[in-house]
CSV table of C-alpha atoms in Angstrom, one decimal:
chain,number,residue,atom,x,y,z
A,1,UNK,CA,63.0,298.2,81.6
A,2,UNK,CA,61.4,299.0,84.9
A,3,UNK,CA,57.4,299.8,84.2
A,4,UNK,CA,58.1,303.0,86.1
A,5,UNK,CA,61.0,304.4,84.0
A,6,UNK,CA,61.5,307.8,83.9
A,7,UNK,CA,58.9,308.4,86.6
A,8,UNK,CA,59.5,311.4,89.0
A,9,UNK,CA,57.6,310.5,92.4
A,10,UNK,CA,57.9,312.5,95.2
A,11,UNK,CA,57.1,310.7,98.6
A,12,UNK,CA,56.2,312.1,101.4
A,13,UNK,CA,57.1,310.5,104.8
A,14,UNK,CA,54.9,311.8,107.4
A,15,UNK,CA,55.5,311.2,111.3
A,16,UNK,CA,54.0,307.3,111.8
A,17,UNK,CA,55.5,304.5,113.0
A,18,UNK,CA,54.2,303.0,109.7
A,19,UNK,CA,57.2,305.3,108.1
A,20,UNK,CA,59.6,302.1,108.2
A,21,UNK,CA,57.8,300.9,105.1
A,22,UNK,CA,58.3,303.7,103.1
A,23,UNK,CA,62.2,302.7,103.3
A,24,UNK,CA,61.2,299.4,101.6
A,25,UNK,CA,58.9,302.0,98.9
A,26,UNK,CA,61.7,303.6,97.7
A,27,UNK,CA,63.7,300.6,96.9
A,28,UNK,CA,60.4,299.1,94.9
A,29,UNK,CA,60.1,302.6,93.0
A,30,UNK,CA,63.7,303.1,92.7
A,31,UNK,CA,64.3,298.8,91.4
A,32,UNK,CA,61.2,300.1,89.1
A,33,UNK,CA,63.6,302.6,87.7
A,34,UNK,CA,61.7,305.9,88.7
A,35,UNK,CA,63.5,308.9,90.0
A,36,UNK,CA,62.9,309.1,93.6
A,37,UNK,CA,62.8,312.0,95.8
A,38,UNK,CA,61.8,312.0,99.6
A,39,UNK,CA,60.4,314.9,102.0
A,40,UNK,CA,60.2,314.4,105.3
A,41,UNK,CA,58.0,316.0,107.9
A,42,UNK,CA,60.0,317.3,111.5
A,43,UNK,CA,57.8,314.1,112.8
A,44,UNK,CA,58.6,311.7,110.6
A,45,UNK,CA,62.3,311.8,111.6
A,46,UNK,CA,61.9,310.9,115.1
A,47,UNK,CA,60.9,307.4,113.6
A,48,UNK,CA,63.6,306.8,110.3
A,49,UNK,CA,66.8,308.7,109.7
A,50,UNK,CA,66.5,310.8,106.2
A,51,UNK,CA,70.0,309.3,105.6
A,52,UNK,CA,68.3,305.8,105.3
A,53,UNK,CA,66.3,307.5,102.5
A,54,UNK,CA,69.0,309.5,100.8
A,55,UNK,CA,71.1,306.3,100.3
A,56,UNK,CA,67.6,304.5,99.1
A,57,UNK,CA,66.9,307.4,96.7
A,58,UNK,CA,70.5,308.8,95.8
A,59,UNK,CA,69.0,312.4,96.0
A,60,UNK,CA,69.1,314.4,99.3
A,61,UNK,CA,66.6,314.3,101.8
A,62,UNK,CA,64.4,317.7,102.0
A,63,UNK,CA,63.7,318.4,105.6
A,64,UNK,CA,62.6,322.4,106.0
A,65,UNK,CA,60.6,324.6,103.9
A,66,UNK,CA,62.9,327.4,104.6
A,67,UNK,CA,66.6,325.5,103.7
A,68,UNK,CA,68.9,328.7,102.4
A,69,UNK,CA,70.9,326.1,101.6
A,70,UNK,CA,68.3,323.9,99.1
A,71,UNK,CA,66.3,327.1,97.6
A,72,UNK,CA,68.9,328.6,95.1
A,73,UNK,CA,68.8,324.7,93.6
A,74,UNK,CA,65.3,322.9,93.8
A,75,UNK,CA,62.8,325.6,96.0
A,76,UNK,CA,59.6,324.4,97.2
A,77,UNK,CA,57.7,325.5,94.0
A,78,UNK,CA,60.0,324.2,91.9
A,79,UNK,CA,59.7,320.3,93.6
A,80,UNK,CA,56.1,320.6,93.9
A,81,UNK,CA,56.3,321.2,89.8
A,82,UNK,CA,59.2,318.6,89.5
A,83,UNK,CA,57.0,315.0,90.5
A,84,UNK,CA,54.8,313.3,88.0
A,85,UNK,CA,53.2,312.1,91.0
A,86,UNK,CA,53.1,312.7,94.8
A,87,UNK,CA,52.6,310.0,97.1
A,88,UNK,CA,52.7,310.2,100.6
A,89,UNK,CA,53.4,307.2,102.9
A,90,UNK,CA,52.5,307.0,105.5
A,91,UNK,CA,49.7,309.7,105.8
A,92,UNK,CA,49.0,310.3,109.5
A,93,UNK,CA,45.5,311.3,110.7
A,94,UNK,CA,47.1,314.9,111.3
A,95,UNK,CA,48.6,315.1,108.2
A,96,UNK,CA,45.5,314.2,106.5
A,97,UNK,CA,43.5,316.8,108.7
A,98,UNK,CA,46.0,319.5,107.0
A,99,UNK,CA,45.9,319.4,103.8
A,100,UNK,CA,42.1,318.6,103.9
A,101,UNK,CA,42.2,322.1,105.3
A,102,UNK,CA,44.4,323.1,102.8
A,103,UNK,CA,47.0,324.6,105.2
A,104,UNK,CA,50.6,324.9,104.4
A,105,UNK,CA,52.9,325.3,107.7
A,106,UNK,CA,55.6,322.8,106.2
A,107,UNK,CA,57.5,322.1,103.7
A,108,UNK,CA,55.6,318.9,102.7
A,109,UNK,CA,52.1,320.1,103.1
A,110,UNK,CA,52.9,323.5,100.8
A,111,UNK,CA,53.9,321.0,98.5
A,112,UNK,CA,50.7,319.3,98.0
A,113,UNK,CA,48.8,323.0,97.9
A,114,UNK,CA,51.3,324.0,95.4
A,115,UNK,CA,51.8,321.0,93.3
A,116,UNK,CA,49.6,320.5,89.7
A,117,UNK,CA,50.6,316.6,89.8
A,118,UNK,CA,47.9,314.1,91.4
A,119,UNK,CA,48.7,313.0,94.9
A,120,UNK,CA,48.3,309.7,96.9
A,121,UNK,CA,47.9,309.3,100.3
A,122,UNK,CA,48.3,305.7,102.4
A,123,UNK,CA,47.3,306.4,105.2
A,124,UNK,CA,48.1,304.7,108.4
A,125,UNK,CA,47.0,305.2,112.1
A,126,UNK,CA,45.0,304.1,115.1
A,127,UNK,CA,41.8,302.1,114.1
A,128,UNK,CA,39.5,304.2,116.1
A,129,UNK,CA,41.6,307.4,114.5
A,130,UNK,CA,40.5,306.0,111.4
A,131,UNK,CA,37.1,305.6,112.1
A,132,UNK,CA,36.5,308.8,113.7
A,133,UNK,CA,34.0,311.1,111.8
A,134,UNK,CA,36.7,313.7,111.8
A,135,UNK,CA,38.8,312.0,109.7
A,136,UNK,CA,36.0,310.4,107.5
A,137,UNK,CA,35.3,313.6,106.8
A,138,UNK,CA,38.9,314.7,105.7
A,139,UNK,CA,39.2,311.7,103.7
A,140,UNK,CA,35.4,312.8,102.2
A,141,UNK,CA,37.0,315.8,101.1
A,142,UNK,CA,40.1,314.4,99.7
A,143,UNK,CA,38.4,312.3,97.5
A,144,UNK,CA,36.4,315.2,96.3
A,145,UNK,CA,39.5,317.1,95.2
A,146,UNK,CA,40.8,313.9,93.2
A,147,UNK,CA,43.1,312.6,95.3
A,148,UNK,CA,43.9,309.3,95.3
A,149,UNK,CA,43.1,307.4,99.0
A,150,UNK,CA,45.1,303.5,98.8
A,151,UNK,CA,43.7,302.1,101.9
A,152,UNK,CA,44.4,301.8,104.6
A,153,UNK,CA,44.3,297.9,105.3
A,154,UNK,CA,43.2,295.9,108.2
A,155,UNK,CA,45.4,293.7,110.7
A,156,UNK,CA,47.6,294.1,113.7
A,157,UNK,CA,48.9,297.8,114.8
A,158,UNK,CA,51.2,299.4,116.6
A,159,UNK,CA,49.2,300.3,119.9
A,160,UNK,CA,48.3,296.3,119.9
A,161,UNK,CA,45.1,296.6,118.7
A,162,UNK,CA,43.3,294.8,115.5
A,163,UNK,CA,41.5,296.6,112.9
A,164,UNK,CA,41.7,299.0,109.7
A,165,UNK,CA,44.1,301.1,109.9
A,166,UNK,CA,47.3,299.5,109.0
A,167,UNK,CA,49.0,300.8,106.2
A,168,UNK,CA,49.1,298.9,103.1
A,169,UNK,CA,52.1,297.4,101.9
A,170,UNK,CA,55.3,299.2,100.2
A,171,UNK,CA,54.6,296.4,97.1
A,172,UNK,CA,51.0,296.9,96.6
A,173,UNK,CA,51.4,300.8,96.7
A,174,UNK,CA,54.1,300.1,94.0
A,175,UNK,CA,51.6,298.5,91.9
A,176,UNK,CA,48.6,301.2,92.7
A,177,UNK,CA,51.0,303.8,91.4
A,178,UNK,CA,51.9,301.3,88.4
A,179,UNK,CA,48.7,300.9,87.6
A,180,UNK,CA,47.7,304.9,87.8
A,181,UNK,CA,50.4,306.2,86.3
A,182,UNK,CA,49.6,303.6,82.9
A,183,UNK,CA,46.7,304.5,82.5
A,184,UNK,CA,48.0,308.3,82.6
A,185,UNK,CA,50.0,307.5,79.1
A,186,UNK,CA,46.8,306.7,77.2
A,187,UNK,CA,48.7,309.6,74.5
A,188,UNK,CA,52.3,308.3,74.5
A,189,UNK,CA,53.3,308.9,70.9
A,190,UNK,CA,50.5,311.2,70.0
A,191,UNK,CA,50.4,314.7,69.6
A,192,UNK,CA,48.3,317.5,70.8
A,193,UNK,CA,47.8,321.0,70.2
A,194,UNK,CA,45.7,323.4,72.7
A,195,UNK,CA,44.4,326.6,72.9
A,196,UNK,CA,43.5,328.6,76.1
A,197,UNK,CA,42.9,331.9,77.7
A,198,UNK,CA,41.4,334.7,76.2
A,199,UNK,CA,41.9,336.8,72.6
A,200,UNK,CA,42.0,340.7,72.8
A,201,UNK,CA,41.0,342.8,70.0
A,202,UNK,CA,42.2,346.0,69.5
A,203,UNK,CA,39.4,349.3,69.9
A,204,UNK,CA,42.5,351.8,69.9
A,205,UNK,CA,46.1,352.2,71.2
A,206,UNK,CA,44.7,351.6,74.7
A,207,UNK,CA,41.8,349.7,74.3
A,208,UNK,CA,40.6,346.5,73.7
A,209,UNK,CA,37.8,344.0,74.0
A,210,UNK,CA,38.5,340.9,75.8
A,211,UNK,CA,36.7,338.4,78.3
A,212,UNK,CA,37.2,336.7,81.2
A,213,UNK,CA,38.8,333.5,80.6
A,214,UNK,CA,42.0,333.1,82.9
A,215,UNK,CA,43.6,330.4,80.7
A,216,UNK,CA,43.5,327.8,83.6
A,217,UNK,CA,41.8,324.9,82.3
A,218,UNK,CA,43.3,324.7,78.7
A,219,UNK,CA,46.8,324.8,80.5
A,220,UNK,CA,45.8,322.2,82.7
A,221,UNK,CA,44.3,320.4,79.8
A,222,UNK,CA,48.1,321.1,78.0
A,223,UNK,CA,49.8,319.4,81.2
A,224,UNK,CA,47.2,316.5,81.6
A,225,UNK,CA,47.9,315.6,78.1
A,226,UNK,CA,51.7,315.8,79.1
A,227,UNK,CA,51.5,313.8,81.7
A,228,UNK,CA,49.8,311.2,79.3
A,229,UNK,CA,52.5,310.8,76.8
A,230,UNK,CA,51.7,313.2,74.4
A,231,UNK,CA,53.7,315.9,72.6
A,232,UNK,CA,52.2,319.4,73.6
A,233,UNK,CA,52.6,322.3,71.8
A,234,UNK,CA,50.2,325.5,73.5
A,235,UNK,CA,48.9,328.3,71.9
A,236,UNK,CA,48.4,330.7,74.6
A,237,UNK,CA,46.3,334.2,74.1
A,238,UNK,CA,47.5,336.8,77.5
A,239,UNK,CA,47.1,335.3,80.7
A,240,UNK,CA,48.8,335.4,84.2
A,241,UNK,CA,49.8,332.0,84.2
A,242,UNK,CA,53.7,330.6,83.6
A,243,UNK,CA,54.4,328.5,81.0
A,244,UNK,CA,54.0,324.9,82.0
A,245,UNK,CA,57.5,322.4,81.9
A,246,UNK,CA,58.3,320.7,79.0
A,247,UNK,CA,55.3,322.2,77.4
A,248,UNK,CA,55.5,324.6,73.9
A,249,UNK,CA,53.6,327.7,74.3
A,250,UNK,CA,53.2,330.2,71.4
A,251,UNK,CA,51.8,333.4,72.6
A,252,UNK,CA,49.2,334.5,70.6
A,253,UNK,CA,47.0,338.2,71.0
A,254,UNK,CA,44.2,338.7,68.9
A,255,UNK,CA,41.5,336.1,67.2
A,256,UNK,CA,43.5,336.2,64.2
A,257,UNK,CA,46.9,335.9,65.7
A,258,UNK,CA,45.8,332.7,67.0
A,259,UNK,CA,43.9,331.4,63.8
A,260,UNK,CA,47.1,332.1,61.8
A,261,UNK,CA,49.5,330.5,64.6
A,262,UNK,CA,46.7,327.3,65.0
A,263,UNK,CA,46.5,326.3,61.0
A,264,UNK,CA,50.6,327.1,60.5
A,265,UNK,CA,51.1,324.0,63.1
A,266,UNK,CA,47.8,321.7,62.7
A,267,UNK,CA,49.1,319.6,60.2
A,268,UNK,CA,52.1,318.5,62.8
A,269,UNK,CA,49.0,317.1,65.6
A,270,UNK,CA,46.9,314.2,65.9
A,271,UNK,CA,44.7,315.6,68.6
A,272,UNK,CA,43.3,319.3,68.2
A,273,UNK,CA,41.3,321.0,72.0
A,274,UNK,CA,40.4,324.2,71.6
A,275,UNK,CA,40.0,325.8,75.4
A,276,UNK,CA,40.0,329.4,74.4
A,277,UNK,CA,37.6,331.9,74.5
A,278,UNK,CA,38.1,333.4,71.1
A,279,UNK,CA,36.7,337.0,70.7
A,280,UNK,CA,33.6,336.0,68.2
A,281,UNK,CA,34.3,339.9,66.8
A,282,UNK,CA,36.5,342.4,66.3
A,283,UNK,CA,36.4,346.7,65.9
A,284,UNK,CA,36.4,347.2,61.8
A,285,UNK,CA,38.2,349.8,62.2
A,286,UNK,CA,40.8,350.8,64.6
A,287,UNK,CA,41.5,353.6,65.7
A,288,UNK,CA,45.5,355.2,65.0
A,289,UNK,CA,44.5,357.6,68.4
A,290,UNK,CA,43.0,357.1,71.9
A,291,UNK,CA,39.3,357.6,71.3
A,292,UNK,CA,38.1,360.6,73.3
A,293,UNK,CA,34.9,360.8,76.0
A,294,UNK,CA,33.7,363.3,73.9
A,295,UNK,CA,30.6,362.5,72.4
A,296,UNK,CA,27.4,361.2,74.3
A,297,UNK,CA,27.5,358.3,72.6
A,298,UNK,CA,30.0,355.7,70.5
A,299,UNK,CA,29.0,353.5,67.4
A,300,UNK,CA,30.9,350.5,66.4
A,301,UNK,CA,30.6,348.6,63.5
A,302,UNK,CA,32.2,344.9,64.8
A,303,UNK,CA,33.9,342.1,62.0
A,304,UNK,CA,33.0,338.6,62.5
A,305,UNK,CA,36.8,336.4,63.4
A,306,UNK,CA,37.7,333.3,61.7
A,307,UNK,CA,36.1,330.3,63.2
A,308,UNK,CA,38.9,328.1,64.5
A,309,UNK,CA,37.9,324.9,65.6
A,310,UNK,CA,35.3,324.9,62.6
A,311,UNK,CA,38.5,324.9,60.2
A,312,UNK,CA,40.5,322.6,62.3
A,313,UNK,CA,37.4,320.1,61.9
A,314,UNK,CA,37.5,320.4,58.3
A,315,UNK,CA,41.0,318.9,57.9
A,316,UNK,CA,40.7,315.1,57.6
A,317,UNK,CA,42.4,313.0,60.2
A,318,UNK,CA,42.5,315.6,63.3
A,319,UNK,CA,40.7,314.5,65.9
A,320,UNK,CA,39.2,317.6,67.2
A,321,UNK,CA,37.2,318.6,70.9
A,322,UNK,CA,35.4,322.1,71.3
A,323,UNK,CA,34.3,323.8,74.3
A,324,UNK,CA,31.2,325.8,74.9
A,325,UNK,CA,30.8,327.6,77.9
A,326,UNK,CA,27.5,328.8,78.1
A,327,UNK,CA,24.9,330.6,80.6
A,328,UNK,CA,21.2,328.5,79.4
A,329,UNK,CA,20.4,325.8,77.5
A,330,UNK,CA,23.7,324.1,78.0
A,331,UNK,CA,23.1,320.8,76.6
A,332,UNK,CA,21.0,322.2,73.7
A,333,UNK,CA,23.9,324.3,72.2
A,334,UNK,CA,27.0,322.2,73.3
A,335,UNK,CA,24.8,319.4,71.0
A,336,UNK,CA,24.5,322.1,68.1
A,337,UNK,CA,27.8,323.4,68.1
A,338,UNK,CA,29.3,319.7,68.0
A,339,UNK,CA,26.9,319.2,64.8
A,340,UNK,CA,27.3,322.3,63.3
A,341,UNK,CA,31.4,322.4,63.2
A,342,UNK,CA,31.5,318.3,62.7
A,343,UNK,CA,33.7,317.8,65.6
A,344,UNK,CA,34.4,314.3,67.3
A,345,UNK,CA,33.8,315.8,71.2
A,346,UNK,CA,33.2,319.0,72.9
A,347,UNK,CA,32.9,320.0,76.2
A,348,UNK,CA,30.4,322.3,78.0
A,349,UNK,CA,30.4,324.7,81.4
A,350,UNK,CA,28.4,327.2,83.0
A,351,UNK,CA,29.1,330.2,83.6
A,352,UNK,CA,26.6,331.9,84.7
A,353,UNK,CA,26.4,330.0,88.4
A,354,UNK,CA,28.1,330.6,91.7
A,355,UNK,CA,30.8,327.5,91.2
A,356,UNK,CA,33.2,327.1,88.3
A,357,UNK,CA,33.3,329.1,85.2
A,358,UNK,CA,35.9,331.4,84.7
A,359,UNK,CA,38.3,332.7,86.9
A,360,UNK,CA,38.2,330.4,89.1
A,361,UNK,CA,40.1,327.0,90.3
A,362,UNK,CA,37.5,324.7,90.1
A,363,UNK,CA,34.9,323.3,87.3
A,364,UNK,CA,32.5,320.6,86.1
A,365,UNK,CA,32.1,319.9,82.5
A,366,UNK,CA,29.4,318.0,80.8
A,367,UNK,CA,31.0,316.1,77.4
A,368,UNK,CA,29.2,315.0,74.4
A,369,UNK,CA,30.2,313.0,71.2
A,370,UNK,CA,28.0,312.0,68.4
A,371,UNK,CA,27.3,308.6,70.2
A,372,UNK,CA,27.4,309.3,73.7
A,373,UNK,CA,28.1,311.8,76.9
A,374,UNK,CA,29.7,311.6,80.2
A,375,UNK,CA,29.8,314.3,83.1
A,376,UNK,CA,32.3,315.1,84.9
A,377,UNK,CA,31.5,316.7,88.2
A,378,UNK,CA,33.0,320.1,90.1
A,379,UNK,CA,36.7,319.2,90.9
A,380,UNK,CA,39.9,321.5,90.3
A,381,UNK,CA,40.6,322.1,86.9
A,382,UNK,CA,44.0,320.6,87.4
A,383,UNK,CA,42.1,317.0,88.3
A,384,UNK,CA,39.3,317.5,86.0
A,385,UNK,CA,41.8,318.4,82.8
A,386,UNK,CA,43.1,314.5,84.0
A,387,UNK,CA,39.8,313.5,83.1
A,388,UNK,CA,38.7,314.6,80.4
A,389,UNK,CA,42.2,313.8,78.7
A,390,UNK,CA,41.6,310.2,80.0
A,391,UNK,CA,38.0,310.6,78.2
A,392,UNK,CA,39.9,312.0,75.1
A,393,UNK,CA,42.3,309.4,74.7
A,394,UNK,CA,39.6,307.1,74.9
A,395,UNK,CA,37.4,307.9,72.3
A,396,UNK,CA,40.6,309.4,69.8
A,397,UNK,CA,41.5,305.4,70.2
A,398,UNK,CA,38.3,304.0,69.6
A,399,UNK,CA,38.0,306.2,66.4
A,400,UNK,CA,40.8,305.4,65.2
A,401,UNK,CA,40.2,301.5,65.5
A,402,UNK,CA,36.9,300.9,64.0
């Protein structure tokens, strides 16, 4: 059995004369037995034939981000969703430039904007290319976002020159992925059951009360835990946001909706994170008619919901993670809400400041367990959900040993 069995890497071959190694790539990640599937930039052809790579591969070669012919089968959004991992090899100072810029004027650049599957980049050009504060710069970014940077090494190039710059070798990159992509299945055979987005609670027939939560991080948090080995089911309250592959989603409305679909299915899961932003209240009464502007002012008499992750924590054997998004004294209530509902971990976010929060792409979470903490700084939710399911696995593990 190859240690990258059942793998779906996507590589992308950008325009360097470097791209004769990734020939030699695909046959380590194919003899690995991962399912291979190459993209080319217009560049990189002037340097390898895509037929080299479709007989590598044995899957077609995509060339163009508008091929009639390829988007009633596998269209850009659906390859960027198909990889467990994006790697692209060689990455050329230009191609670096772009998507540090986050521009999309190819096929294979949109598909690093529009993927939620980490990326890889070897990079390979001219030593002083490399060195140029431009590109440091790029790479600075990069790194920021999560993505992973393997290289580049040092040694004879192409223009005849010594120095860094060279990419590194097809086998080594084989064994970076390796490596990566093990460490992403610290939940193979477990289970996991998440909630995310928002609850609504009916006022009348047209009316509700509702807050801001988008649902983007406990989806992400659902495909992290995906990607490392774990059975998913989602319980989703309404968001704009499709359902992720290979992922369960019950959709869920109100506060109670979700508390009655959460305890029918909790006995099935190992590992319990509830993301969403449950509506702490609810209208006592609501109204059979749409309440008319006709009095100065409206009274309402508001019903406390079921606690959820408090009754999740009292079931023995369910390791279970909160989340506390706050606006002051973060680390204060994060700490009391993981004593007062006994859970093993939970994870707090502002919400109140100009970056992260709700609504937007990108957060930073600050988690604590009964022993210890760890922060993990502002990065897209798709990278940070990697993280914090990495710190998950970790302590579910360790709890579970001692």
């Amino acid at each position: 059995m190859g240690d990258l069995k059942d793998k779906k890497i996507l590589l992308g071959v950008s325009g360097g004369i470097a791209a004769y190694k990734s020939a030699e790539l695909v046959r380590l990640l194919t003899t690995s037995e991962a399912t291979v599937r190459v993209v080319m930039t217009p560049a990189a052809t002037q340097f390898v034939a895509p037929l080299t790579f479709q007989a590598l591969s044995n899957n077609p070669v995509r060339l163009s981000l508008l091929d009639s012919n390829e988007e009633n089968g596998m269209d850009h959004i659906h390859l960027a969703r198909w990889a467990d991992h994006i790697i692209i090899a060689p990455a050329t100072a230009d191609f670096l430039a772009k998507i540090s810029l986050g521009l999309a004027d190819d096929l294979l650049s949109t598909l690093c904007l529009a993927t939620g599957s980490p990326i890889s980049v070897a990079p390979a050009m001219n030593r002083g290319m490399w060195k140029n504060t431009a590109t440091q710069e790029n790479v600075s970014r990069l790194k920021k976002r999560g993505i992973q940077i393997l290289g580049p090494d040092s040694g004879n190039l192409a223009c005849g020159e010594t120095g860094e710059g060279r990419m590194r070798s097809p086998e080594e990159i084989c064994v970076d992925l390796k490596k990566y992509l093990n460490q992403r299945g610290g939940l193979q055979g477990n289970s996991v059951l998440v909630t995310a987005g928002p609850t609504r609670e009916a006022l009348d027939p047209v009316r509700y009360f509702s807050n801001r939560s988008s649902g983007k991080m406990g989806y992400a948090i659902a495909v992290a835990a995906k990607n490392a080995g774990a059975s998913v089911t989602l319980v989703s309250g309404p968001v704009s946001l499709l359902p992720p592959d290979g992922i369960r989603v019950i959709a869920v409305e109100s506060a109670h909706d979700m508390f009655n679909a959460v305890m029918e299915e909790i006995s099935n899961y190992q590992i319990f994170v509830g993301t969403a932003a449950v509506s702490d209240y609810k209208p006592s009464v609501v109204a059979s008619e749409k309440i008319k502007k006709d009095q100065d002012q409206l009274l309402l008499t508001l019903d406390k919901n079921p606690d959820i992750l408090a009754s999740v924590a009292k079931k023995e054997g369910i390791f279970t993670v909160g989340f506390a998004a706050e606006t002051h004294h973060l680390e204060r209530y994060a700490k009391a809400k993981l004593r007062d509902k006994q859970l093993d971990m939970i994870a707090a976010n502002w919400v109140s400041r100009d970056e992260g929060g709700f609504e937007n792409n990108e957060n930073a979470l600050q988690v604590y367990w009964p022993d210890g903490n760890s922060q993990l700084a502002m990065a897209p939710k798709t990278i940070l959900a990697d993280r914090l399911i990495e710190l998950i696995a970790e302590r579910f593990h360790a709890k579970n040993t001692t």
